[in-house]
Amino acid sequence: MSLNSLANDPELQKFVAAKELENQLAAQVHHLTNICFDKCLESSGNVSELSSRHTTCLQNCVDRFLDCTMLITNRTIQRMQQGR
Amino acid sequence: MSLDTPKLDTNQRQQIMSSVQQQMAIQNAQEILQKLSDKCFKACIQKPGSTLSSSDQKCISQCSDRYMDAWNIVSRAYGERIKREQLRH
């Protein structure tokens, strides 16, 4: 079994591509959990149960962070297009 | 130099795929363990003593449970956001 066989196997290629995507998504979830735990549960991270307020905060945090990222991305692209 | 590289048989392919799967699961678990320790040590241990008191232990246990709860909520919210974005475009 050579590296060539591995690289040229179409089924394996598809599998690896899918796994890489899965990895990226998982990394994003880790990143978001890290940020949103601090934002939403900072002082109460050791309660016995998450309240609905905590849950809502976490959900909003994910959406707002992604909105923030998209806004920054678009703005940065605009700047580059304007040549600034 | 032959242009015909030997093909993988089903068994070999399965083995490779399982092994990759396993590696990813291990990596994921390591990442979570690292974050749990960091977060919960920070939240629960203000002044490190000579042992972990039982209240330290309780705090750490609850903190790690809450972090895992948070991970699940974030994971679901993220998945739903991706679905919404896909529907929009």
PDB file of C-alpha atoms in Angstrom:
ATOM      1  CA  MET A   1       0.000   0.000   0.000  1.00  0.00           C
ATOM      2  CA  SER A   2       1.796   3.093  -1.216  1.00  0.00           C
ATOM      3  CA  LEU A   3       1.077   6.721  -0.607  1.00  0.00           C
ATOM      4  CA  ASN A   4       0.140   6.884  -4.255  1.00  0.00           C
ATOM      5  CA  SER A   5      -2.649   4.353  -3.719  1.00  0.00           C
ATOM      6  CA  LEU A   6      -3.913   6.415  -0.813  1.00  0.00           C
ATOM      7  CA  ALA A   7      -3.791   9.718  -2.668  1.00  0.00           C
ATOM      8  CA  ASN A   8      -5.449   8.377  -5.779  1.00  0.00           C
ATOM      9  CA  ASP A   9      -8.279   6.489  -4.130  1.00  0.00           C
ATOM     10  CA  PRO A  10     -11.392   8.536  -4.938  1.00  0.00           C
ATOM     11  CA  GLU A  11     -13.488   7.195  -2.082  1.00  0.00           C
ATOM     12  CA  LEU A  12     -10.761   8.025   0.401  1.00  0.00           C
ATOM     13  CA  GLN A  13     -10.388  11.485  -1.081  1.00  0.00           C
ATOM     14  CA  LYS A  14     -14.091  12.136  -0.590  1.00  0.00           C
ATOM     15  CA  PHE A  15     -13.882  10.809   2.957  1.00  0.00           C
ATOM     16  CA  VAL A  16     -10.890  12.989   3.837  1.00  0.00           C
ATOM     17  CA  ALA A  17     -12.538  16.094   2.358  1.00  0.00           C
ATOM     18  CA  ALA A  18     -15.681  15.440   4.386  1.00  0.00           C
ATOM     19  CA  LYS A  19     -13.625  14.872   7.538  1.00  0.00           C
ATOM     20  CA  GLU A  20     -11.701  18.097   7.023  1.00  0.00           C
ATOM     21  CA  LEU A  21     -14.960  19.995   6.805  1.00  0.00           C
ATOM     22  CA  GLU A  22     -16.208  18.223   9.918  1.00  0.00           C
ATOM     23  CA  ASN A  23     -12.972  19.207  11.674  1.00  0.00           C
ATOM     24  CA  GLN A  24     -13.386  22.863  10.730  1.00  0.00           C
ATOM     25  CA  LEU A  25     -16.954  22.904  12.027  1.00  0.00           C
ATOM     26  CA  ALA A  26     -15.920  21.251  15.285  1.00  0.00           C
ATOM     27  CA  ALA A  27     -13.107  23.791  15.698  1.00  0.00           C
ATOM     28  CA  GLN A  28     -15.647  26.581  15.264  1.00  0.00           C
ATOM     29  CA  VAL A  29     -17.870  25.073  17.935  1.00  0.00           C
ATOM     30  CA  HIS A  30     -14.919  24.872  20.341  1.00  0.00           C
ATOM     31  CA  HIS A  31     -14.049  28.482  19.595  1.00  0.00           C
ATOM     32  CA  LEU A  32     -17.641  29.701  20.016  1.00  0.00           C
ATOM     33  CA  THR A  33     -18.139  27.738  23.240  1.00  0.00           C
ATOM     34  CA  ASN A  34     -14.961  29.237  24.621  1.00  0.00           C
ATOM     35  CA  ILE A  35     -16.099  32.799  23.913  1.00  0.00           C
ATOM     36  CA  CYS A  36     -19.753  32.370  24.822  1.00  0.00           C
ATOM     37  CA  PHE A  37     -19.099  30.482  28.068  1.00  0.00           C
ATOM     38  CA  ASP A  38     -17.107  33.496  29.233  1.00  0.00           C
ATOM     39  CA  LYS A  39     -19.694  35.982  28.035  1.00  0.00           C
ATOM     40  CA  CYS A  40     -22.776  34.212  29.354  1.00  0.00           C
ATOM     41  CA  LEU A  41     -21.652  32.096  32.284  1.00  0.00           C
ATOM     42  CA  GLU A  42     -18.619  33.910  33.528  1.00  0.00           C
ATOM     43  CA  SER A  43     -19.534  34.235  37.161  1.00  0.00           C
ATOM     44  CA  SER A  44     -22.086  31.456  37.324  1.00  0.00           C
ATOM     45  CA  GLY A  45     -20.271  28.674  35.499  1.00  0.00           C
ATOM     46  CA  ASN A  46     -20.705  26.346  38.427  1.00  0.00           C
ATOM     47  CA  VAL A  47     -24.447  26.464  38.940  1.00  0.00           C
ATOM     48  CA  SER A  48     -26.251  23.159  39.203  1.00  0.00           C
ATOM     49  CA  GLU A  49     -28.227  23.716  36.008  1.00  0.00           C
ATOM     50  CA  LEU A  50     -28.292  26.153  33.118  1.00  0.00           C
ATOM     51  CA  SER A  51     -31.283  28.504  33.319  1.00  0.00           C
ATOM     52  CA  SER A  52     -33.297  29.498  30.251  1.00  0.00           C
ATOM     53  CA  ARG A  53     -31.611  32.901  30.487  1.00  0.00           C
ATOM     54  CA  HIS A  54     -28.241  31.179  30.168  1.00  0.00           C
ATOM     55  CA  THR A  55     -29.462  29.141  27.215  1.00  0.00           C
ATOM     56  CA  THR A  56     -30.839  32.190  25.414  1.00  0.00           C
ATOM     57  CA  CYS A  57     -27.614  34.076  26.038  1.00  0.00           C
ATOM     58  CA  LEU A  58     -25.549  31.236  24.559  1.00  0.00           C
ATOM     59  CA  GLN A  59     -27.774  31.022  21.462  1.00  0.00           C
ATOM     60  CA  ASN A  60     -27.698  34.781  20.946  1.00  0.00           C
ATOM     61  CA  CYS A  61     -23.961  34.820  21.493  1.00  0.00           C
ATOM     62  CA  VAL A  62     -23.398  32.336  18.653  1.00  0.00           C
ATOM     63  CA  ASP A  63     -25.574  34.320  16.236  1.00  0.00           C
ATOM     64  CA  ARG A  64     -24.159  37.726  17.192  1.00  0.00           C
ATOM     65  CA  PHE A  65     -20.584  36.501  16.940  1.00  0.00           C
ATOM     66  CA  LEU A  66     -21.227  35.132  13.461  1.00  0.00           C
ATOM     67  CA  ASP A  67     -22.978  38.389  12.471  1.00  0.00           C
ATOM     68  CA  CYS A  68     -19.945  40.251  13.756  1.00  0.00           C
ATOM     69  CA  THR A  69     -17.580  38.077  11.722  1.00  0.00           C
ATOM     70  CA  MET A  70     -19.619  38.548   8.557  1.00  0.00           C
ATOM     71  CA  LEU A  71     -19.790  42.316   9.033  1.00  0.00           C
ATOM     72  CA  ILE A  72     -16.045  42.560   9.518  1.00  0.00           C
ATOM     73  CA  THR A  73     -15.378  40.321   6.531  1.00  0.00           C
ATOM     74  CA  ASN A  74     -17.570  42.400   4.227  1.00  0.00           C
ATOM     75  CA  ARG A  75     -16.126  45.663   5.464  1.00  0.00           C
ATOM     76  CA  THR A  76     -12.580  44.400   4.998  1.00  0.00           C
ATOM     77  CA  ILE A  77     -13.341  43.259   1.459  1.00  0.00           C
ATOM     78  CA  GLN A  78     -14.820  46.696   0.708  1.00  0.00           C
ATOM     79  CA  ARG A  79     -11.685  48.392   1.954  1.00  0.00           C
ATOM     80  CA  MET A  80      -9.473  46.168  -0.180  1.00  0.00           C
ATOM     81  CA  GLN A  81     -11.631  46.868  -3.239  1.00  0.00           C
ATOM     82  CA  GLN A  82     -11.383  50.591  -2.606  1.00  0.00           C
ATOM     83  CA  GLY A  83      -7.659  50.205  -2.433  1.00  0.00           C
ATOM     84  CA  ARG A  84      -7.274  51.587   1.073  1.00  0.00           C
TER      85      ARG A  84
ATOM     86  CA  MET B   1       7.626   3.473 -13.602  1.00  0.00           C
ATOM     87  CA  SER B   2       4.185   1.984 -13.935  1.00  0.00           C
ATOM     88  CA  LEU B   3       1.172   4.204 -14.489  1.00  0.00           C
ATOM     89  CA  ASP B   4      -1.036   1.716 -12.731  1.00  0.00           C
ATOM     90  CA  THR B   5      -0.785   2.302  -8.991  1.00  0.00           C
ATOM     91  CA  PRO B   6      -2.142  -0.606  -6.966  1.00  0.00           C
ATOM     92  CA  LYS B   7      -5.673   0.044  -5.808  1.00  0.00           C
ATOM     93  CA  LEU B   8      -6.749  -0.077  -2.182  1.00  0.00           C
ATOM     94  CA  ASP B   9      -8.968  -3.003  -1.330  1.00  0.00           C
ATOM     95  CA  THR B  10     -12.138  -2.482   0.690  1.00  0.00           C
ATOM     96  CA  ASN B  11     -10.537  -3.748   3.867  1.00  0.00           C
ATOM     97  CA  GLN B  12      -7.587  -1.375   3.669  1.00  0.00           C
ATOM     98  CA  ARG B  13      -9.870   1.541   2.942  1.00  0.00           C
ATOM     99  CA  GLN B  14     -12.106   0.679   5.911  1.00  0.00           C
ATOM    100  CA  GLN B  15      -9.097   0.442   8.188  1.00  0.00           C
ATOM    101  CA  ILE B  16      -7.790   3.820   7.126  1.00  0.00           C
ATOM    102  CA  MET B  17     -11.183   5.441   7.510  1.00  0.00           C
ATOM    103  CA  SER B  18     -11.692   3.984  11.004  1.00  0.00           C
ATOM    104  CA  SER B  19      -8.260   5.090  12.039  1.00  0.00           C
ATOM    105  CA  VAL B  20      -8.868   8.653  10.846  1.00  0.00           C
ATOM    106  CA  GLN B  21     -12.233   8.660  12.597  1.00  0.00           C
ATOM    107  CA  GLN B  22     -10.635   7.514  15.850  1.00  0.00           C
ATOM    108  CA  GLN B  23      -7.872  10.095  15.639  1.00  0.00           C
ATOM    109  CA  MET B  24     -10.399  12.858  15.186  1.00  0.00           C
ATOM    110  CA  ALA B  25     -12.436  11.691  18.150  1.00  0.00           C
ATOM    111  CA  ILE B  26      -9.325  11.633  20.333  1.00  0.00           C
ATOM    112  CA  GLN B  27      -8.301  15.082  19.173  1.00  0.00           C
ATOM    113  CA  ASN B  28     -11.773  16.420  19.904  1.00  0.00           C
ATOM    114  CA  ALA B  29     -11.752  14.924  23.400  1.00  0.00           C
ATOM    115  CA  GLN B  30      -8.310  16.381  24.123  1.00  0.00           C
ATOM    116  CA  GLU B  31      -9.444  19.814  23.034  1.00  0.00           C
ATOM    117  CA  ILE B  32     -12.468  19.678  25.331  1.00  0.00           C
ATOM    118  CA  LEU B  33     -10.457  18.380  28.294  1.00  0.00           C
ATOM    119  CA  GLN B  34      -7.959  21.194  27.880  1.00  0.00           C
ATOM    120  CA  LYS B  35     -10.697  23.840  27.802  1.00  0.00           C
ATOM    121  CA  LEU B  36     -12.526  22.296  30.759  1.00  0.00           C
ATOM    122  CA  SER B  37      -9.438  22.337  32.942  1.00  0.00           C
ATOM    123  CA  ASP B  38      -8.560  25.905  32.015  1.00  0.00           C
ATOM    124  CA  LYS B  39     -12.046  27.308  32.513  1.00  0.00           C
ATOM    125  CA  CYS B  40     -12.923  25.446  35.684  1.00  0.00           C
ATOM    126  CA  PHE B  41      -9.598  25.949  37.389  1.00  0.00           C
ATOM    127  CA  LYS B  42      -9.959  29.646  36.711  1.00  0.00           C
ATOM    128  CA  ALA B  43     -13.556  29.710  37.941  1.00  0.00           C
ATOM    129  CA  CYS B  44     -13.157  27.523  41.008  1.00  0.00           C
ATOM    130  CA  ILE B  45      -9.640  27.790  42.390  1.00  0.00           C
ATOM    131  CA  GLN B  46      -8.885  31.321  43.495  1.00  0.00           C
ATOM    132  CA  LYS B  47      -6.053  30.557  45.890  1.00  0.00           C
ATOM    133  CA  PRO B  48      -4.446  27.163  45.300  1.00  0.00           C
ATOM    134  CA  GLY B  49      -4.238  25.319  48.604  1.00  0.00           C
ATOM    135  CA  SER B  50      -2.445  22.113  49.499  1.00  0.00           C
ATOM    136  CA  THR B  51      -5.384  19.936  48.416  1.00  0.00           C
ATOM    137  CA  LEU B  52      -8.651  20.213  46.509  1.00  0.00           C
ATOM    138  CA  SER B  53     -11.302  20.799  49.152  1.00  0.00           C
ATOM    139  CA  SER B  54     -14.681  19.138  48.727  1.00  0.00           C
ATOM    140  CA  SER B  55     -16.217  22.478  47.782  1.00  0.00           C
ATOM    141  CA  ASP B  56     -13.456  22.902  45.176  1.00  0.00           C
ATOM    142  CA  GLN B  57     -14.325  19.477  43.833  1.00  0.00           C
ATOM    143  CA  LYS B  58     -18.041  20.258  43.729  1.00  0.00           C
ATOM    144  CA  CYS B  59     -17.406  23.546  41.932  1.00  0.00           C
ATOM    145  CA  ILE B  60     -15.147  21.876  39.372  1.00  0.00           C
ATOM    146  CA  SER B  61     -17.645  19.062  38.755  1.00  0.00           C
ATOM    147  CA  GLN B  62     -20.516  21.426  38.208  1.00  0.00           C
ATOM    148  CA  CYS B  63     -18.425  23.754  36.082  1.00  0.00           C
ATOM    149  CA  SER B  64     -17.393  20.930  33.775  1.00  0.00           C
ATOM    150  CA  ASP B  65     -21.020  19.757  33.496  1.00  0.00           C
ATOM    151  CA  ARG B  66     -22.141  23.288  32.630  1.00  0.00           C
ATOM    152  CA  TYR B  67     -19.378  23.677  30.069  1.00  0.00           C
ATOM    153  CA  MET B  68     -20.511  20.471  28.354  1.00  0.00           C
ATOM    154  CA  ASP B  69     -24.123  21.753  28.458  1.00  0.00           C
ATOM    155  CA  ALA B  70     -22.898  24.979  26.875  1.00  0.00           C
ATOM    156  CA  TRP B  71     -20.963  23.040  24.232  1.00  0.00           C
ATOM    157  CA  ASN B  72     -24.124  21.179  23.242  1.00  0.00           C
ATOM    158  CA  ILE B  73     -26.214  24.354  23.085  1.00  0.00           C
ATOM    159  CA  VAL B  74     -23.575  26.151  21.010  1.00  0.00           C
ATOM    160  CA  SER B  75     -23.190  23.153  18.704  1.00  0.00           C
ATOM    161  CA  ARG B  76     -26.944  23.056  18.064  1.00  0.00           C
ATOM    162  CA  ALA B  77     -27.225  26.833  17.589  1.00  0.00           C
ATOM    163  CA  TYR B  78     -24.301  26.790  15.163  1.00  0.00           C
ATOM    164  CA  GLY B  79     -25.819  23.934  13.142  1.00  0.00           C
ATOM    165  CA  GLU B  80     -29.145  25.742  12.933  1.00  0.00           C
ATOM    166  CA  ARG B  81     -27.464  28.958  11.843  1.00  0.00           C
ATOM    167  CA  ILE B  82     -25.645  27.131   9.051  1.00  0.00           C
ATOM    168  CA  LYS B  83     -28.937  25.608   7.883  1.00  0.00           C
ATOM    169  CA  ARG B  84     -30.585  29.050   7.894  1.00  0.00           C
ATOM    170  CA  GLU B  85     -27.725  30.531   5.887  1.00  0.00           C
ATOM    171  CA  GLN B  86     -27.958  27.699   3.348  1.00  0.00           C
ATOM    172  CA  LEU B  87     -31.683  28.313   2.878  1.00  0.00           C
ATOM    173  CA  ARG B  88     -31.090  32.021   2.288  1.00  0.00           C
ATOM    174  CA  HIS B  89     -28.615  31.603  -0.550  1.00  0.00           C
TER     175      HIS B  89
END
